[in-house]
Coordinates of C-alpha atoms and ligand atoms in Angstrom, one line a residue:
Chain A
M1 CA 27.8 26.9 -2.2
S2 CA 26.8 24.2 -4.4
Y3 CA 23.2 22.8 -4.6
L4 CA 23.7 19.4 -3.1
T5 CA 26.6 19.0 -1.0
V6 CA 27.4 15.6 0.5
Q7 CA 30.3 15.4 3.3
D8 CA 32.0 12.5 4.7
L9 CA 29.0 10.0 4.3
H10 CA 29.1 6.8 6.1
V11 CA 26.3 4.1 5.4
S12 CA 26.3 0.6 7.2
Y13 CA 23.7 -2.1 6.8
G14 CA 24.4 -4.0 9.8
P15 CA 28.1 -4.9 9.6
V16 CA 28.4 -4.4 5.9
Q17 CA 29.8 -1.1 5.3
A18 CA 28.0 0.4 2.1
L19 CA 29.6 4.1 1.9
R20 CA 32.9 5.0 3.6
G21 CA 33.1 8.9 3.6
V22 CA 31.6 9.9 0.4
N23 CA 32.3 13.8 -0.4
L24 CA 30.6 15.1 -3.5
K25 CA 28.8 18.2 -5.1
V26 CA 26.3 18.9 -7.4
D27 CA 26.0 22.8 -9.0
E28 CA 22.6 24.0 -9.8
G29 CA 21.4 23.2 -13.4
S30 CA 24.2 20.3 -13.8
I31 CA 24.2 16.7 -14.7
V32 CA 26.2 14.6 -12.5
S33 CA 27.1 10.9 -12.7
I34 CA 28.0 8.4 -10.6
I35 CA 29.6 5.3 -12.2
G36 CA 30.8 2.2 -10.5
A37 CA 30.7 -1.4 -10.8
N38 CA 27.6 -3.8 -9.0
G39 CA 27.8 -3.5 -5.4
A40 CA 29.9 -0.1 -5.4
G41 CA 27.1 1.6 -3.4
K42 CA 25.5 4.0 -6.1
T43 CA 21.8 2.7 -4.9
T44 CA 22.8 3.1 -1.3
L45 CA 24.1 6.5 -2.0
L46 CA 20.7 7.8 -3.9
N47 CA 18.5 5.9 -1.3
T48 CA 20.4 7.6 1.6
L49 CA 19.8 11.4 -0.2
S50 CA 16.3 10.5 -0.4
G51 CA 16.0 9.2 3.3
I52 CA 15.0 5.7 2.6
V53 CA 18.4 4.8 4.0
K54 CA 19.6 6.3 7.2
P55 CA 23.5 7.3 7.4
K56 CA 25.8 6.3 9.9
S57 CA 27.4 9.8 9.9
G58 CA 28.3 12.7 7.5
S59 CA 26.2 15.5 6.3
I60 CA 24.1 16.2 3.3
L61 CA 23.2 20.0 2.6
F62 CA 20.5 20.8 0.1
S63 CA 20.1 24.6 -0.8
G64 CA 22.5 25.0 2.1
K65 CA 20.0 23.4 4.5
P66 CA 19.9 19.7 5.9
L67 CA 17.2 17.3 4.4
P68 CA 13.8 17.0 6.4
A69 CA 14.3 13.7 8.7
K70 CA 11.2 12.0 7.4
A71 CA 11.8 10.1 4.1
C72 CA 8.3 11.0 2.8
N73 CA 9.2 14.8 3.3
I74 CA 12.4 14.5 1.1
I75 CA 10.0 15.0 -1.9
R76 CA 8.4 18.5 -0.2
A77 CA 12.0 19.8 0.0
G78 CA 12.3 19.6 -4.0
L79 CA 14.2 16.4 -4.4
A80 CA 12.5 13.7 -6.4
H81 CA 14.1 10.3 -6.7
I82 CA 13.7 7.7 -9.8
P83 CA 14.3 4.4 -8.1
E84 CA 16.3 1.7 -9.7
G85 CA 14.2 -0.8 -11.4
R86 CA 11.6 2.2 -12.1
K87 CA 9.0 0.9 -9.2
I88 CA 6.2 2.1 -11.2
F89 CA 3.0 0.9 -9.9
P90 CA 1.9 -1.9 -11.9
G91 CA -1.5 -2.4 -10.9
F92 CA -2.4 1.3 -11.6
T93 CA -3.4 3.0 -14.5
I94 CA -0.9 5.1 -16.1
E95 CA -2.9 7.9 -15.0
E96 CA -2.6 7.0 -11.7
N97 CA 0.7 6.4 -11.5
L98 CA 1.2 10.2 -12.6
L99 CA -1.1 11.3 -9.6
A100 CA 0.8 9.3 -7.5
G101 CA 3.7 11.2 -8.5
A102 CA 1.8 14.7 -7.9
Y103 CA 0.8 13.5 -4.5
I104 CA 2.3 16.4 -2.5
V105 CA 0.6 18.8 -5.1
H106 CA -2.7 20.1 -3.6
D107 CA -3.8 22.3 -6.5
K108 CA -5.8 20.3 -8.7
K109 CA -5.5 22.3 -11.5
L110 CA -2.0 22.3 -11.4
V111 CA -1.8 18.5 -11.3
E112 CA -3.9 18.3 -14.6
Q113 CA -1.8 20.9 -16.1
R114 CA 1.4 19.0 -15.2
R115 CA 0.0 15.8 -16.3
D116 CA -1.2 17.3 -19.4
A117 CA 2.3 18.1 -20.5
M118 CA 3.6 14.7 -19.9
Y119 CA 0.8 13.3 -22.1
A120 CA 2.0 16.2 -24.6
R121 CA 5.8 15.0 -24.0
F122 CA 4.9 11.3 -24.2
P123 CA 2.3 10.9 -26.7
I124 CA 2.5 6.8 -26.1
L125 CA 1.5 7.6 -22.3
A126 CA -1.5 9.3 -23.4
E127 CA -2.7 6.6 -25.7
R128 CA -2.9 4.3 -22.9
L129 CA -3.8 6.5 -19.7
Q130 CA -6.4 3.7 -18.7
Q131 CA -3.9 0.8 -19.6
Q132 CA -2.3 -1.2 -16.1
A133 CA 1.3 0.5 -16.2
G134 CA 2.2 -3.3 -15.4
T135 CA 1.3 -4.0 -19.3
L136 CA 4.0 -1.6 -20.8
S137 CA 7.1 -2.5 -22.0
G138 CA 10.2 -2.0 -20.4
G139 CA 11.0 1.5 -22.3
E140 CA 7.3 2.9 -21.9
Q141 CA 7.8 1.9 -17.9
Q142 CA 10.8 4.0 -17.8
M143 CA 9.5 6.8 -19.4
L144 CA 6.6 6.7 -17.1
A145 CA 8.9 6.4 -14.3
I146 CA 10.5 9.6 -15.3
A147 CA 7.2 11.5 -16.2
R148 CA 6.0 10.5 -12.6
G149 CA 9.1 11.8 -10.9
L150 CA 8.6 14.8 -12.7
M151 CA 5.2 15.5 -11.4
S152 CA 5.9 16.9 -8.3
D153 CA 8.4 19.6 -10.3
P154 CA 11.4 19.0 -8.4
G155 CA 14.6 21.1 -8.4
L156 CA 16.9 18.0 -8.0
V157 CA 16.4 14.8 -9.7
L158 CA 17.9 11.7 -8.6
L159 CA 18.2 8.9 -11.6
D160 CA 19.1 5.5 -10.5
E161 CA 20.2 3.4 -13.9
P162 CA 17.5 4.6 -16.2
S163 CA 18.8 2.7 -19.1
L164 CA 18.8 -0.6 -17.1
G165 CA 17.7 -3.4 -19.5
L166 CA 16.8 -1.3 -22.1
A167 CA 17.3 -2.1 -26.1
P168 CA 20.0 0.5 -27.2
L169 CA 17.5 2.6 -29.4
V170 CA 15.6 3.3 -26.3
V171 CA 18.9 3.9 -24.2
K172 CA 19.4 6.6 -26.7
A173 CA 16.0 8.3 -26.0
V174 CA 16.4 8.0 -22.2
F175 CA 19.6 9.7 -22.1
E176 CA 18.2 12.8 -25.0
L177 CA 15.6 13.1 -22.2
I178 CA 17.7 13.4 -19.2
R179 CA 19.3 16.4 -21.1
E180 CA 16.1 17.5 -22.4
I181 CA 15.0 17.5 -18.7
R182 CA 18.0 19.5 -17.8
D183 CA 18.1 22.0 -20.8
K184 CA 14.4 23.0 -21.2
G185 CA 13.1 21.8 -17.8
G186 CA 15.9 23.8 -15.8
K187 CA 16.3 20.8 -13.5
T188 CA 19.7 19.3 -12.0
I189 CA 20.4 16.1 -12.3
L190 CA 22.3 13.3 -10.3
L191 CA 22.6 10.4 -12.8
V192 CA 23.9 6.8 -11.5
E193 CA 24.8 4.7 -14.5
Q194 CA 26.3 1.3 -15.3
N195 CA 26.4 3.0 -18.8
A196 CA 29.6 4.6 -18.2
K197 CA 30.2 5.6 -21.7
K198 CA 26.9 7.5 -22.2
A199 CA 26.8 8.7 -18.8
L200 CA 30.4 10.5 -19.0
A201 CA 29.5 12.1 -22.8
L202 CA 26.3 13.5 -21.1
C203 CA 27.4 14.8 -17.8
D204 CA 29.2 18.2 -16.8
Y205 CA 31.0 16.3 -14.0
A206 CA 31.3 12.8 -12.9
Y207 CA 32.4 10.7 -9.8
V208 CA 33.8 6.8 -9.9
L209 CA 32.6 5.0 -7.0
E210 CA 34.4 1.9 -6.0
N211 CA 33.5 0.1 -2.6
G212 CA 31.8 2.8 -0.9
A213 CA 34.3 5.2 -1.8
I214 CA 34.9 7.7 -4.7
V215 CA 38.4 7.1 -6.5
L216 CA 37.9 9.6 -9.1
E217 CA 36.3 12.7 -10.3
G218 CA 36.3 15.2 -12.8
Q219 CA 34.7 16.5 -15.9
G220 CA 32.7 14.0 -18.0
Q221 CA 35.2 14.5 -20.9
E222 CA 38.2 14.2 -19.0
L223 CA 37.2 10.7 -17.5
L224 CA 36.3 9.5 -20.8
S225 CA 39.6 9.8 -21.8
N226 CA 41.1 8.8 -18.7
P227 CA 43.1 5.4 -19.3
A228 CA 42.4 3.8 -16.2
I229 CA 38.7 4.6 -16.7
R230 CA 38.7 3.4 -20.2
K231 CA 40.2 0.1 -18.9
A232 CA 38.0 -0.5 -15.5
Y233 CA 34.7 0.9 -17.2
L234 CA 34.5 1.3 -21.2
G235 CA 35.9 -1.9 -22.1
A236 CA 38.9 -0.6 -23.9
E237 CA 42.2 -2.8 -23.7
Chain B
M1 CA -35.4 -21.1 -3.5
L2 CA -35.2 -17.6 -3.9
Q3 CA -35.8 -16.9 -0.3
N4 CA -32.7 -18.8 0.3
I5 CA -30.3 -17.3 -2.2
F6 CA -31.7 -14.0 -0.6
F7 CA -30.9 -15.2 2.9
G8 CA -27.4 -16.5 1.7
L9 CA -26.6 -13.0 0.3
S10 CA -27.6 -11.5 3.9
L11 CA -25.5 -13.8 5.6
G12 CA -22.4 -13.4 2.7
A13 CA -22.9 -9.7 3.3
V14 CA -22.1 -9.7 7.0
Y15 CA -19.3 -12.2 5.9
S16 CA -18.0 -9.7 3.3
L17 CA -18.0 -6.9 5.6
V18 CA -15.3 -9.3 7.9
A19 CA -13.7 -10.3 4.9
V20 CA -12.8 -6.7 3.4
G21 CA -11.8 -5.4 7.0
F22 CA -9.5 -8.4 6.9
A23 CA -8.4 -7.8 3.1
L24 CA -7.5 -4.4 3.9
V25 CA -5.0 -5.0 6.1
F26 CA -3.8 -8.0 4.1
N27 CA -3.3 -5.8 1.2
I28 CA -1.1 -3.1 2.9
L29 CA 1.0 -5.3 5.2
K30 CA 0.9 -8.8 3.6
F31 CA -0.3 -10.6 6.4
S32 CA -3.4 -12.4 7.8
N33 CA -4.6 -10.3 10.6
F34 CA -6.2 -12.2 13.1
S35 CA -6.6 -9.8 15.6
H36 CA -9.5 -8.6 13.6
G37 CA -11.7 -11.0 15.4
G38 CA -10.5 -9.7 18.8
V39 CA -11.9 -6.4 17.3
M40 CA -15.0 -7.8 16.5
S41 CA -15.7 -9.3 19.8
F42 CA -14.7 -6.2 21.6
T43 CA -16.9 -4.0 19.2
A44 CA -19.8 -5.8 19.5
Y45 CA -19.6 -5.5 23.4
A46 CA -18.7 -1.8 22.9
G47 CA -22.0 -1.6 20.9
Y48 CA -24.1 -3.3 23.9
L49 CA -22.6 -1.2 26.5
A50 CA -23.4 1.9 24.7
Y51 CA -26.7 0.5 24.3
I52 CA -27.3 -0.1 27.9
W53 CA -25.6 2.6 29.6
I54 CA -26.4 5.5 27.1
F55 CA -29.2 4.9 24.3
D56 CA -31.6 2.6 26.2
G57 CA -34.9 4.5 26.8
R58 CA -33.6 7.4 24.8
I59 CA -34.0 5.9 21.5
S60 CA -35.2 2.7 19.8
G61 CA -35.9 0.8 16.5
S62 CA -33.8 1.8 13.8
V63 CA -32.5 5.0 15.2
M64 CA -30.7 2.6 18.0
F65 CA -29.8 0.4 15.5
L66 CA -27.7 3.3 13.8
A67 CA -26.5 4.7 17.1
V68 CA -24.9 1.2 18.3
V69 CA -23.8 0.5 15.0
L70 CA -22.1 4.0 14.8
T71 CA -20.8 3.6 18.4
A72 CA -19.1 0.1 17.4
A73 CA -17.6 1.4 14.2
V74 CA -15.8 4.3 16.2
A75 CA -14.7 1.6 19.0
G76 CA -13.4 -0.4 16.0
A77 CA -11.4 2.3 14.3
I78 CA -9.8 3.1 17.8
T79 CA -8.9 -0.5 18.8
A80 CA -7.5 -1.4 15.3
V81 CA -5.4 1.7 15.6
G82 CA -4.2 1.1 19.1
I83 CA -3.6 -2.6 18.0
E84 CA -1.3 -1.4 15.1
R85 CA 0.3 0.8 17.7
V86 CA 1.1 -2.0 20.4
G87 CA 1.5 -4.8 17.9
F88 CA 2.7 -3.9 14.5
R89 CA 4.2 -0.9 14.6
R90 CA 7.9 -2.0 16.3
L91 CA 7.8 -4.8 13.5
R92 CA 7.3 -2.6 11.1
R93 CA 10.5 -0.2 11.9
N94 CA 12.3 -3.6 12.2
Q95 CA 11.2 -4.9 8.9
A96 CA 10.4 -8.1 10.4
P97 CA 9.5 -10.9 8.9
V98 CA 5.7 -11.6 8.0
I99 CA 5.4 -14.7 10.6
Y100 CA 5.9 -12.2 13.2
Y101 CA 2.9 -10.1 12.1
F102 CA 1.0 -13.2 11.9
I103 CA 1.9 -14.2 15.5
S104 CA 1.5 -11.0 17.1
S105 CA -2.2 -10.6 15.3
I106 CA -3.5 -14.0 16.5
T107 CA -1.6 -13.1 20.2
L108 CA -3.7 -9.8 20.4
G109 CA -6.7 -11.5 19.2
I110 CA -6.7 -14.2 22.0
L111 CA -5.8 -11.3 24.4
L112 CA -8.9 -9.2 23.6
E113 CA -10.9 -12.1 24.0
N114 CA -9.3 -13.4 27.0
I115 CA -9.8 -9.8 28.1
I116 CA -13.5 -9.6 27.6
T117 CA -13.9 -13.1 29.1
I118 CA -12.6 -11.7 32.4
F119 CA -15.9 -9.2 32.4
A120 CA -18.3 -10.8 30.6
S121 CA -17.7 -14.3 31.2
S122 CA -20.6 -16.1 32.4
N123 CA -23.4 -13.6 31.5
F124 CA -25.2 -13.9 28.7
Y125 CA -26.1 -10.6 26.8
S126 CA -28.0 -9.8 23.7
Y127 CA -29.1 -7.1 21.8
P128 CA -32.4 -5.8 21.7
V129 CA -34.8 -6.4 19.0
F130 CA -34.3 -3.2 16.5
F131 CA -36.5 -4.0 13.7
S132 CA -39.9 -5.7 13.8
S133 CA -40.1 -9.4 13.3
K134 CA -42.7 -8.7 10.6
N135 CA -41.6 -10.2 7.3
I136 CA -41.4 -8.1 3.8
E137 CA -43.8 -9.8 1.5
I138 CA -42.8 -9.7 -2.1
L139 CA -44.1 -11.9 -5.0
G140 CA -45.3 -14.1 -2.4
M141 CA -42.2 -14.4 -0.7
S142 CA -41.5 -13.3 2.6
F143 CA -38.2 -11.5 3.6
S144 CA -37.1 -10.6 7.1
V145 CA -36.7 -6.9 7.7
A146 CA -33.3 -7.6 9.7
D147 CA -31.8 -9.5 6.6
F148 CA -33.0 -6.6 4.3
V149 CA -31.4 -3.8 6.4
T150 CA -28.1 -6.1 6.9
L151 CA -27.8 -6.6 3.1
L152 CA -28.3 -2.6 2.5
F153 CA -26.4 -1.5 5.2
S154 CA -23.5 -3.8 4.3
A155 CA -23.3 -2.7 0.4
A156 CA -23.6 1.0 1.7
A157 CA -20.8 0.8 3.8
L158 CA -18.7 -1.4 1.2
A159 CA -19.5 1.5 -1.5
I160 CA -18.2 4.0 0.7
L161 CA -15.0 2.3 1.1
L162 CA -14.6 1.4 -2.5
F163 CA -15.2 5.1 -3.1
V164 CA -12.5 5.9 -0.7
L165 CA -10.0 3.6 -2.1
Y166 CA -10.6 4.4 -5.7
R167 CA -11.6 7.9 -6.1
T168 CA -9.5 9.7 -3.4
K169 CA -6.3 10.7 -2.7
L170 CA -6.1 8.8 0.6
G171 CA -7.0 5.9 -1.5
L172 CA -4.6 6.3 -4.2
A173 CA -2.0 6.3 -1.0
V174 CA -3.3 3.5 0.7
R175 CA -2.8 1.5 -2.4
T176 CA 0.7 3.1 -3.2
V177 CA 1.9 2.0 0.1
S178 CA 0.3 -1.6 -0.7
F179 CA 2.4 -1.8 -3.3
D180 CA 5.8 -0.8 -1.9
V181 CA 6.7 1.2 1.2
N182 CA 9.6 2.8 0.0
T183 CA 8.6 3.8 -3.4
A184 CA 5.4 5.3 -1.5
S185 CA 7.6 7.5 0.5
L186 CA 9.3 8.7 -2.3
M187 CA 6.1 10.1 -3.3
G188 CA 5.8 11.9 -0.4
I189 CA 3.2 9.7 1.1
D190 CA 3.5 8.8 5.1
A191 CA 3.6 5.0 5.3
D192 CA 2.8 5.6 9.1
R193 CA -0.4 7.4 8.6
V194 CA -1.5 5.4 5.9
V195 CA -1.2 2.3 7.8
M196 CA -3.0 4.0 10.5
A197 CA -5.8 4.9 8.2
T198 CA -6.1 1.3 7.0
F199 CA -6.2 0.0 10.4
A200 CA -9.0 2.6 11.5
M201 CA -11.1 1.7 8.1
S202 CA -10.4 -1.9 9.0
G203 CA -11.6 -1.7 12.7
A204 CA -14.6 0.6 11.7
L205 CA -15.8 -2.6 9.2
G206 CA -15.0 -4.9 12.1
G207 CA -17.3 -2.9 14.5
I208 CA -20.1 -2.9 12.1
S209 CA -19.8 -6.7 11.7
G210 CA -19.3 -7.3 15.4
V211 CA -22.9 -5.7 15.7
F212 CA -24.2 -7.7 13.0
L213 CA -22.7 -10.9 14.3
G214 CA -23.8 -9.8 17.8
M215 CA -27.4 -9.5 16.4
N216 CA -27.3 -12.8 14.7
Y217 CA -25.9 -14.7 17.4
S218 CA -25.9 -12.8 20.8
L219 CA -22.9 -12.0 22.3
Y220 CA -20.0 -14.2 23.5
P221 CA -16.6 -13.6 23.9
Q222 CA -15.2 -15.8 21.1
L223 CA -17.6 -14.3 18.4
G224 CA -14.7 -12.7 16.8
Q225 CA -13.9 -16.1 16.2
L226 CA -16.2 -16.0 13.2
V227 CA -13.2 -13.9 11.5
V228 CA -12.6 -17.4 9.8
K229 CA -15.4 -16.9 7.7
G230 CA -13.7 -13.8 6.5
F231 CA -10.4 -15.1 6.0
I232 CA -12.5 -18.3 4.3
A233 CA -14.0 -15.7 1.9
S234 CA -10.5 -13.8 1.3
V235 CA -9.2 -17.2 0.2
I236 CA -11.7 -17.7 -2.0
G237 CA -11.8 -14.2 -3.4
G238 CA -7.7 -13.8 -3.6
L239 CA -6.1 -12.7 -0.3
G240 CA -5.6 -8.9 -0.2
N241 CA -8.1 -8.5 -3.3
I242 CA -11.1 -6.2 -1.8
T243 CA -13.6 -7.2 -4.6
G244 CA -12.4 -10.6 -4.5
A245 CA -13.3 -11.0 -0.8
V246 CA -16.9 -9.3 -1.4
I247 CA -17.5 -11.9 -4.1
G248 CA -15.7 -14.7 -2.1
A249 CA -18.1 -13.8 1.0
L250 CA -21.5 -13.4 -1.1
L251 CA -20.6 -17.0 -2.6
L252 CA -19.7 -18.3 1.2
G253 CA -23.2 -17.0 2.2
I254 CA -25.3 -18.7 -0.5
V255 CA -22.9 -22.1 -0.3
E256 CA -23.5 -22.1 3.5
V257 CA -27.2 -21.5 3.1
A258 CA -27.4 -24.3 0.2
L259 CA -24.9 -26.7 2.3
I260 CA -27.4 -26.8 5.3
G261 CA -30.4 -27.5 3.5
M262 CA -28.4 -30.3 1.6
V263 CA -26.0 -31.7 4.3
G264 CA -27.5 -30.2 7.5
S265 CA -25.8 -27.8 9.6
G266 CA -23.4 -30.1 11.5
W267 CA -21.6 -31.2 8.0
M268 CA -21.6 -27.6 6.6
P269 CA -18.3 -26.3 8.2
A270 CA -16.4 -29.4 7.0
C271 CA -17.6 -29.0 3.7
V272 CA -16.8 -25.3 3.5
F273 CA -13.2 -26.1 4.8
V274 CA -12.7 -28.6 2.0
I275 CA -14.1 -25.9 -0.4
M276 CA -11.2 -23.6 0.6
L277 CA -8.9 -26.3 0.8
V278 CA -9.4 -26.9 -2.8
F279 CA -9.2 -23.0 -3.6
L280 CA -5.6 -23.1 -2.1
L281 CA -4.5 -26.2 -4.0
V282 CA -6.0 -25.4 -7.1
R283 CA -6.3 -21.5 -7.5
P284 CA -4.6 -20.1 -4.8
R285 CA -4.9 -16.6 -6.2
G286 CA -8.6 -16.9 -5.7
I287 CA -11.4 -16.0 -8.0
A288 CA -10.7 -12.3 -8.5
G289 CA -6.9 -13.0 -8.5
V290 CA -5.6 -11.5 -11.7
I291 CA -2.0 -10.7 -11.0
V292 CA -0.7 -8.0 -13.3
Q293 CA 2.5 -9.3 -15.4
E294 CA 5.4 -7.3 -14.2
K295 CA 7.9 -6.8 -17.0
A296 CA 11.6 -6.3 -16.8
Ligands
ATP301 N1 19.2 -3.6 2.0 C1 20.4 -4.0 2.3 N2 20.7 -5.1 3.0 C2 22.1 -5.5 3.1 N3 23.2 -4.9 2.4 C3 23.0 -4.2 1.3 C4 21.4 -3.8 1.1 N4 21.5 -2.9 0.2 C5 22.6 -3.2 -0.4 N5 23.4 -3.9 0.4 C6 25.0 -4.0 0.2 O1 25.7 -2.8 0.1 C7 26.3 -2.4 -1.0 C8 26.1 -1.8 -2.1 O2 25.0 -1.9 -2.8 P1 24.1 -1.2 -3.7 O3 23.1 -1.2 -4.0 O4 24.3 0.1 -3.2 O5 25.3 -0.8 -5.1 P2 24.9 -0.6 -6.4 O6 26.2 0.4 -6.6 O7 23.7 0.2 -6.9 O8 24.8 -1.8 -7.2 P3 24.1 -2.2 -8.5 O9 25.0 -1.5 -9.6 O10 24.5 -3.4 -8.8 O11 23.0 -1.5 -8.5 C9 26.6 -4.2 -1.4 O12 27.4 -4.9 -1.2 C10 25.2 -4.7 -1.2 O13 25.3 -6.1 -1.1
MG302 MG1 21.8 -0.2 -7.5

């Protein structure tokens, strides 16, 4: 039994079919990547997992159980979604952003403990805890979004294009952070990325999404050397 | 002079209750909620009914005042929550464009007004005199007790609201939902409940302002149209901005009193609308409108 099992998932926005029968599995403790072009349906898939978008048909099992019906209860089941475009709260202080991430945690001591752990891991945030989050640089905002996503101590983390719009050095840091969250934090990660090369190099297993359907899957290294992938996603001749 | 400023402040304090009740909903659903006027009319009458049916003869003076205000606040909270259920929840489910909310809110406001007119039409009602009409003398100037209480009570109500918004988890949830419903739900925040709580807070403020307006102007079904004052204050202060709404309302109160002295009460409303127009054209974000710069 996999940690997360998605079977024959169909999602439509009115007449637009965004997902047409997606199947995938995520094993506990693994990093799984989903790569695909713009409009392939990657964000739709993550939004469906976190309950923001309702599926037309298909099943999602998390730890062998169906997910709660209301979107706001999904995080209580242990699934945190760090959304596309970071979506930090720009008018909040950094501290308030972290507290929002721990909204479901009622033990104040525990919240403070986790917050301090985040400050220890991200000294840049600690230096500016009373600064408005909207004034942070793009890279700092991404770090904050990830830190906020970890505040509920989820079992599974959904990450939607964390490297979007970041400078190469920062992208590198983000990918190292993702590995660290799995290796040290013991979390399972489902990562959506346009940066196919880095995502495939990092992950244990990967799926290629095209026009709402999985067209290829395999171990990261395996896909990296697949000629079709190299041509379509890695810019090789 | 100082006396006039004080009178303006006390007027502005009532406007600020109206404006903040109005701004709370704007802040979270991004539309101008004119049904707030209906809530104010309705609660002004609810407070009055509680006075004649329940409290009259049992209590009096400032205790009566508190009882009436509390009843109105509770009635306002319930009414506003009901309005959200009837008028806006379906729209939210369907992610309807903002203009529908706006139209729905005006419709509901007029509906409430009409219902009140059916029952209260030709009769003239007014609140009892809660406070002694004696003036307080300070430094050779006299201030009316009612103005004093208005100012203090409004300040207390706003202080409680600000505390809830900025120091409690509910407040954090409200501010989160006002940024983005979907991101809020990713944090585990139930937007439906937060919207409900916001309407309850807004309605409670509407109830308190309804009683103050009723005390100042006697009771008539269109009393709630003074919601326009809250709207003007919100525009001056920056739509949806709570602190801005308070500042805008206090300024409005002072400016109105000053204008009555300068151009008379006939010209005053026209002048106020010109000021508001200038704000809309020159500084649409209002006085406090500091919009946080969002980076890529
Ligand atoms: N809210 C929506 N309403 C209607 N259509 C939508 C909506 N969101 C996405 N779509 C459509 O669904 C399809 C999949 O979009 P989605 O955002 O999931 O793609 P994506 O793979 O995340 O793309 P990107 O890499 O650009 O983020 C697209 O054709 C898109 O136009
Ligand atoms: Mg996307």
